[in-house]
Amino acid sequence: MSALNERLEEDTPTPVLTAKNVVRRFGGVTAVNDVSFDVRRGEILGLIGPNGAGKTTMFDLLAGSVQPSSGEIMLNGAAVSGEAAHRRIGRGLGRTFQIPRPFPNLTLLDNVMLAAQSQAGEGLLANFLKPWRVKAEEKAAHDKAAELLELVNLSRLAHEPARVLSGGQRKLLELARVMMADPAIILLDEPAAGVNATLLEVIIDRIRDINARGITFLLIEHNIDMVTRLCHRVLVMASGQLLCEGTADEVARDPRVIEAYLGGAA
């Protein structure tokens, strides 16, 4: 390898998340077929495609709720293809869902605090042997949760039960909960779905604010206006395969993308 190539490799940061030749079969159906891509550290990457394209299965594979039939998934340079979802959370991967399901009778503050990782108070003995440590960690979690609710414009509802929230507010609450675990990357599953125009603007602003803190995003979204405004790059899937990638404008003009949407690819 030349000195120039060595220097270029050193200057290229390790992708925060990588899919390499990933395949997932369900019986005789191939939902994801030999898909490869990198999510670059610090970017907002969009994943779009017609219904049935394999986007949600790809998210499940990346998050660890589904295991690949073949191929490899790397998180912060480590192979995680066989790891469960909770272990990937510990490695810095967070995920939201299209339909958020907070604990309806708990306050917003408690919902966010529950997402705190590795608390000493989770162990029975620590509550007796190290009560000062448990108390200090609980206070830190409380303060952090309050700060995150402020970040997502929900602080005025901090002590209200989560059942009072609208659909858009629940998505903001879920974003705060994911942030509680200090993720390096967040997978967002259709953050615009079912959200009114006013709250959608808030969600877009909050994603930008969080991204400015160095958090990477990969999002599935059907709202092309949101994708165009937010995403640095866009991946397009159709029929379980990666069709193309580029800027939002580039993929919108790609004849293969137009065919996939208008031609009814599944």
Short mmCIF file of C-alpha atoms in Angstrom, two decimals:
data_model
loop_
_atom_site.label_atom_id
_atom_site.label_comp_id
_atom_site.label_asym_id
_atom_site.label_seq_id
_atom_site.Cartn_x
_atom_site.Cartn_y
_atom_site.Cartn_z
CA MET A 1 0.00 0.00 0.00
CA SER A 2 1.33 3.44 -0.92
CA ALA A 3 2.06 6.11 1.67
CA LEU A 4 -0.78 8.20 0.17
CA ASN A 5 -3.30 5.38 0.53
CA GLU A 6 -2.16 4.72 4.10
CA ARG A 7 -2.64 8.40 4.92
CA LEU A 8 -6.09 8.43 3.32
CA GLU A 9 -7.11 5.38 5.37
CA GLU A 10 -5.94 7.06 8.56
CA ASP A 11 -7.87 10.24 7.70
CA THR A 12 -11.10 8.35 6.96
CA PRO A 13 -13.06 7.84 10.19
CA THR A 14 -14.48 4.40 10.95
CA PRO A 15 -18.17 4.33 10.02
CA VAL A 16 -20.38 4.25 13.08
CA LEU A 17 -22.51 1.53 11.47
CA THR A 18 -21.86 -0.81 8.53
CA ALA A 19 -23.95 -3.38 6.71
CA LYS A 20 -21.90 -5.72 4.51
CA ASN A 21 -23.60 -8.11 2.07
CA VAL A 22 -26.52 -8.51 4.48
CA VAL A 23 -29.20 -11.06 3.58
CA ARG A 24 -32.35 -11.95 5.50
CA ARG A 25 -34.70 -14.71 4.41
CA PHE A 26 -38.06 -15.62 5.91
CA GLY A 27 -38.79 -19.09 4.57
CA GLY A 28 -38.74 -18.77 0.81
CA VAL A 29 -38.96 -14.96 0.86
CA THR A 30 -35.79 -12.84 0.72
CA ALA A 31 -36.69 -9.61 2.51
CA VAL A 32 -33.17 -8.13 2.35
CA ASN A 33 -30.90 -9.23 -0.46
CA ASP A 34 -27.13 -8.57 -0.33
CA VAL A 35 -27.34 -5.00 1.03
CA SER A 36 -24.15 -3.08 1.86
CA PHE A 37 -23.70 0.50 3.08
CA ASP A 38 -21.91 2.62 5.68
CA VAL A 39 -23.39 5.20 8.02
CA ARG A 40 -20.77 7.91 8.38
CA ARG A 41 -20.09 9.35 11.79
CA GLY A 42 -22.01 12.58 12.38
CA GLU A 43 -24.29 12.42 9.34
CA ILE A 44 -28.07 12.19 8.95
CA LEU A 45 -28.68 9.37 6.49
CA GLY A 46 -32.09 8.68 5.01
CA LEU A 47 -33.44 5.27 3.99
CA ILE A 48 -36.41 5.45 1.64
CA GLY A 49 -38.30 3.15 -0.71
CA PRO A 50 -41.79 1.98 -1.59
CA ASN A 51 -43.83 -0.15 0.80
CA GLY A 52 -42.42 -3.66 1.04
CA ALA A 53 -38.93 -2.59 -0.02
CA GLY A 54 -37.29 -4.18 3.04
CA LYS A 55 -36.56 -0.99 5.01
CA THR A 56 -38.07 -2.08 8.31
CA THR A 57 -36.42 -5.50 8.11
CA MET A 58 -33.11 -3.71 7.48
CA PHE A 59 -33.71 -1.61 10.60
CA ASP A 60 -34.51 -4.73 12.62
CA LEU A 61 -31.26 -6.31 11.42
CA LEU A 62 -29.22 -3.23 12.35
CA ALA A 63 -30.89 -2.93 15.76
CA GLY A 64 -30.47 -6.63 16.61
CA SER A 65 -34.13 -7.63 16.92
CA VAL A 66 -33.65 -9.84 13.83
CA GLN A 67 -30.48 -11.74 12.94
CA PRO A 68 -29.15 -11.86 9.35
CA SER A 69 -29.24 -15.07 7.34
CA SER A 70 -25.79 -14.08 6.07
CA GLY A 71 -23.57 -11.02 5.88
CA GLU A 72 -22.09 -8.82 8.57
CA ILE A 73 -23.11 -5.83 10.66
CA MET A 74 -20.45 -3.66 12.31
CA LEU A 75 -21.09 -1.11 15.07
CA ASN A 76 -18.25 1.27 15.88
CA GLY A 77 -15.86 -1.16 14.19
CA ALA A 78 -17.02 -4.24 16.14
CA ALA A 79 -18.82 -7.20 14.54
CA VAL A 80 -22.28 -7.41 16.15
CA SER A 81 -24.23 -9.63 13.72
CA GLY A 82 -24.99 -12.19 16.42
CA GLU A 83 -25.58 -9.78 19.30
CA ALA A 84 -28.99 -9.08 20.81
CA ALA A 85 -30.60 -5.64 20.72
CA HIS A 86 -29.85 -4.82 24.37
CA ARG A 87 -26.14 -5.40 23.84
CA ARG A 88 -26.13 -3.04 20.87
CA ILE A 89 -27.76 -0.38 23.03
CA GLY A 90 -24.77 -0.76 25.35
CA ARG A 91 -22.49 -0.22 22.36
CA GLY A 92 -24.18 3.08 21.50
CA LEU A 93 -27.06 2.21 19.18
CA GLY A 94 -30.51 3.61 19.96
CA ARG A 95 -33.77 3.07 18.11
CA THR A 96 -37.20 4.65 18.02
CA PHE A 97 -40.34 3.04 16.61
CA GLN A 98 -43.01 4.24 14.24
CA ILE A 99 -45.62 3.82 16.99
CA PRO A 100 -44.09 4.88 20.34
CA ARG A 101 -45.27 2.95 23.39
CA PRO A 102 -44.36 4.86 26.56
CA PHE A 103 -45.54 3.67 29.96
CA PRO A 104 -48.88 5.54 29.96
CA ASN A 105 -49.36 5.90 33.71
CA LEU A 106 -45.80 7.01 34.48
CA THR A 107 -44.80 10.64 34.23
CA LEU A 108 -42.72 11.84 31.31
CA LEU A 109 -39.80 12.31 33.70
CA ASP A 110 -40.06 8.73 34.96
CA ASN A 111 -40.38 7.39 31.41
CA VAL A 112 -37.10 9.05 30.46
CA MET A 113 -35.31 8.07 33.68
CA LEU A 114 -36.14 4.41 33.07
CA ALA A 115 -33.85 4.49 30.03
CA ALA A 116 -30.77 5.28 32.13
CA GLN A 117 -28.10 2.60 31.71
CA SER A 118 -26.11 0.62 34.32
CA GLN A 119 -27.61 2.15 37.46
CA ALA A 120 -26.26 0.81 40.76
CA GLY A 121 -29.79 0.82 42.20
CA GLU A 122 -30.77 -1.97 39.81
CA GLY A 123 -28.88 -4.36 42.10
CA LEU A 124 -30.41 -5.26 45.45
CA LEU A 125 -27.16 -5.26 47.43
CA ALA A 126 -26.10 -1.81 46.27
CA ASN A 127 -29.19 -0.30 47.89
CA PHE A 128 -27.96 -1.60 51.26
CA LEU A 129 -24.18 -1.42 50.85
CA LYS A 130 -23.79 1.74 48.77
CA PRO A 131 -26.92 3.85 49.32
CA TRP A 132 -24.96 7.08 48.75
CA ARG A 133 -23.95 5.89 45.28
CA VAL A 134 -27.53 4.89 44.42
CA LYS A 135 -28.81 8.27 45.57
CA ALA A 136 -26.15 10.18 43.60
CA GLU A 137 -26.89 8.21 40.42
CA GLU A 138 -30.63 8.73 40.81
CA LYS A 139 -30.13 12.48 41.15
CA ALA A 140 -27.88 12.54 38.09
CA ALA A 141 -30.46 10.56 36.11
CA HIS A 142 -33.23 12.91 37.27
CA ASP A 143 -31.27 15.98 36.23
CA LYS A 144 -30.32 14.48 32.87
CA ALA A 145 -33.91 13.43 32.15
CA ALA A 146 -35.15 16.92 32.98
CA GLU A 147 -32.55 18.41 30.63
CA LEU A 148 -33.60 16.08 27.82
CA LEU A 149 -37.27 16.92 28.27
CA GLU A 150 -36.27 20.57 27.96
CA LEU A 151 -34.38 19.72 24.77
CA VAL A 152 -37.48 18.16 23.17
CA ASN A 153 -39.85 20.94 24.35
CA LEU A 154 -41.72 18.75 26.85
CA SER A 155 -40.44 20.11 30.16
CA ARG A 156 -43.79 21.76 31.01
CA LEU A 157 -45.35 18.28 30.96
CA ALA A 158 -42.56 16.56 32.91
CA HIS A 159 -44.83 15.53 35.80
CA GLU A 160 -47.85 14.60 33.69
CA PRO A 161 -48.61 10.95 32.81
CA ALA A 162 -47.49 9.94 29.33
CA ARG A 163 -51.07 9.03 28.37
CA VAL A 164 -51.91 12.75 27.93
CA LEU A 165 -49.47 13.16 25.03
CA SER A 166 -50.41 13.46 21.38
CA GLY A 167 -48.80 11.19 18.81
CA GLY A 168 -46.20 13.79 17.90
CA GLN A 169 -45.38 14.48 21.54
CA ARG A 170 -44.91 10.75 22.13
CA LYS A 171 -42.30 10.73 19.37
CA LEU A 172 -40.49 13.60 21.08
CA LEU A 173 -40.65 11.70 24.39
CA GLU A 174 -39.20 8.61 22.73
CA LEU A 175 -36.37 10.72 21.31
CA ALA A 176 -35.58 11.92 24.85
CA ARG A 177 -35.68 8.33 26.14
CA VAL A 178 -33.22 7.19 23.47
CA MET A 179 -30.89 10.09 24.29
CA MET A 180 -30.85 9.00 27.92
CA ALA A 181 -28.66 6.04 26.93
CA ASP A 182 -25.98 8.30 25.35
CA PRO A 183 -26.17 6.77 21.86
CA ALA A 184 -23.60 7.30 19.14
CA ILE A 185 -26.25 6.60 16.50
CA ILE A 186 -30.05 6.69 16.55
CA LEU A 187 -32.25 4.72 14.16
CA LEU A 188 -35.47 6.69 13.60
CA ASP A 189 -38.45 4.75 12.25
CA GLU A 190 -40.79 7.15 10.40
CA PRO A 191 -40.59 10.12 12.80
CA ALA A 192 -43.07 12.11 10.66
CA ALA A 193 -45.81 9.45 10.57
CA GLY A 194 -49.05 10.68 12.14
CA VAL A 195 -47.54 14.00 13.24
CA ASN A 196 -49.19 17.36 12.58
CA ALA A 197 -47.29 20.06 10.69
CA THR A 198 -46.48 22.16 13.77
CA LEU A 199 -45.00 19.30 15.78
CA LEU A 200 -43.18 18.01 12.72
CA GLU A 201 -41.23 21.27 12.61
CA VAL A 202 -40.31 20.76 16.27
CA ILE A 203 -39.13 17.19 15.55
CA ILE A 204 -37.02 18.35 12.60
CA ASP A 205 -35.43 21.09 14.73
CA ARG A 206 -34.70 18.68 17.57
CA ILE A 207 -33.08 16.15 15.23
CA ARG A 208 -30.84 18.92 13.90
CA ASP A 209 -29.98 20.05 17.43
CA ILE A 210 -29.09 16.52 18.52
CA ASN A 211 -27.09 15.90 15.35
CA ALA A 212 -25.14 19.11 16.07
CA ARG A 213 -24.04 17.42 19.33
CA GLY A 214 -22.30 14.76 17.23
CA ILE A 215 -25.05 12.12 17.24
CA THR A 216 -25.45 10.20 13.98
CA PHE A 217 -28.91 9.42 12.56
CA LEU A 218 -30.28 6.83 10.16
CA LEU A 219 -33.95 7.35 9.45
CA ILE A 220 -36.70 5.59 7.51
CA GLU A 221 -39.19 8.12 6.23
CA HIS A 222 -41.93 8.44 3.62
CA ASN A 223 -42.13 12.22 4.03
CA ILE A 224 -39.80 13.25 1.21
CA ASP A 225 -39.86 16.92 2.23
CA MET A 226 -38.48 15.96 5.64
CA VAL A 227 -35.83 13.74 4.04
CA THR A 228 -34.80 16.54 1.67
CA ARG A 229 -34.49 19.05 4.49
CA LEU A 230 -32.65 16.80 6.95
CA CYS A 231 -30.58 14.16 5.21
CA HIS A 232 -27.01 14.57 4.02
CA ARG A 233 -27.31 11.39 1.95
CA VAL A 234 -30.20 9.16 0.96
CA LEU A 235 -30.29 5.39 0.34
CA VAL A 236 -33.09 3.91 -1.75
CA MET A 237 -34.26 0.30 -1.33
CA ALA A 238 -36.61 -1.62 -3.61
CA SER A 239 -37.50 -5.33 -3.62
CA GLY A 240 -35.07 -5.97 -0.77
CA GLN A 241 -32.07 -4.51 -2.55
CA LEU A 242 -30.17 -1.23 -2.38
CA LEU A 243 -31.18 0.57 -5.55
CA CYS A 244 -29.04 3.72 -5.37
CA GLU A 245 -27.65 6.40 -3.07
CA GLY A 246 -26.88 10.10 -3.29
CA THR A 247 -28.26 13.44 -2.24
CA ALA A 248 -32.04 13.84 -2.04
CA ASP A 249 -32.04 15.72 -5.36
CA GLU A 250 -29.90 13.09 -7.05
CA VAL A 251 -32.05 10.12 -6.04
CA ALA A 252 -35.25 12.00 -6.89
CA ARG A 253 -34.03 12.33 -10.49
CA ASP A 254 -32.79 8.74 -10.79
CA PRO A 255 -34.95 6.82 -13.32
CA ARG A 256 -34.64 3.64 -11.21
CA VAL A 257 -36.18 5.42 -8.22
CA ILE A 258 -39.01 6.84 -10.31
CA GLU A 259 -39.71 3.35 -11.67
CA ALA A 260 -39.60 1.80 -8.20
CA TYR A 261 -42.23 4.21 -6.86
CA LEU A 262 -44.43 4.69 -9.91
CA GLY A 263 -43.94 1.17 -11.22
CA GLY A 264 -45.17 -0.30 -7.94
CA ALA A 265 -42.04 -2.21 -6.89
CA ALA A 266 -42.62 -4.06 -3.60
#
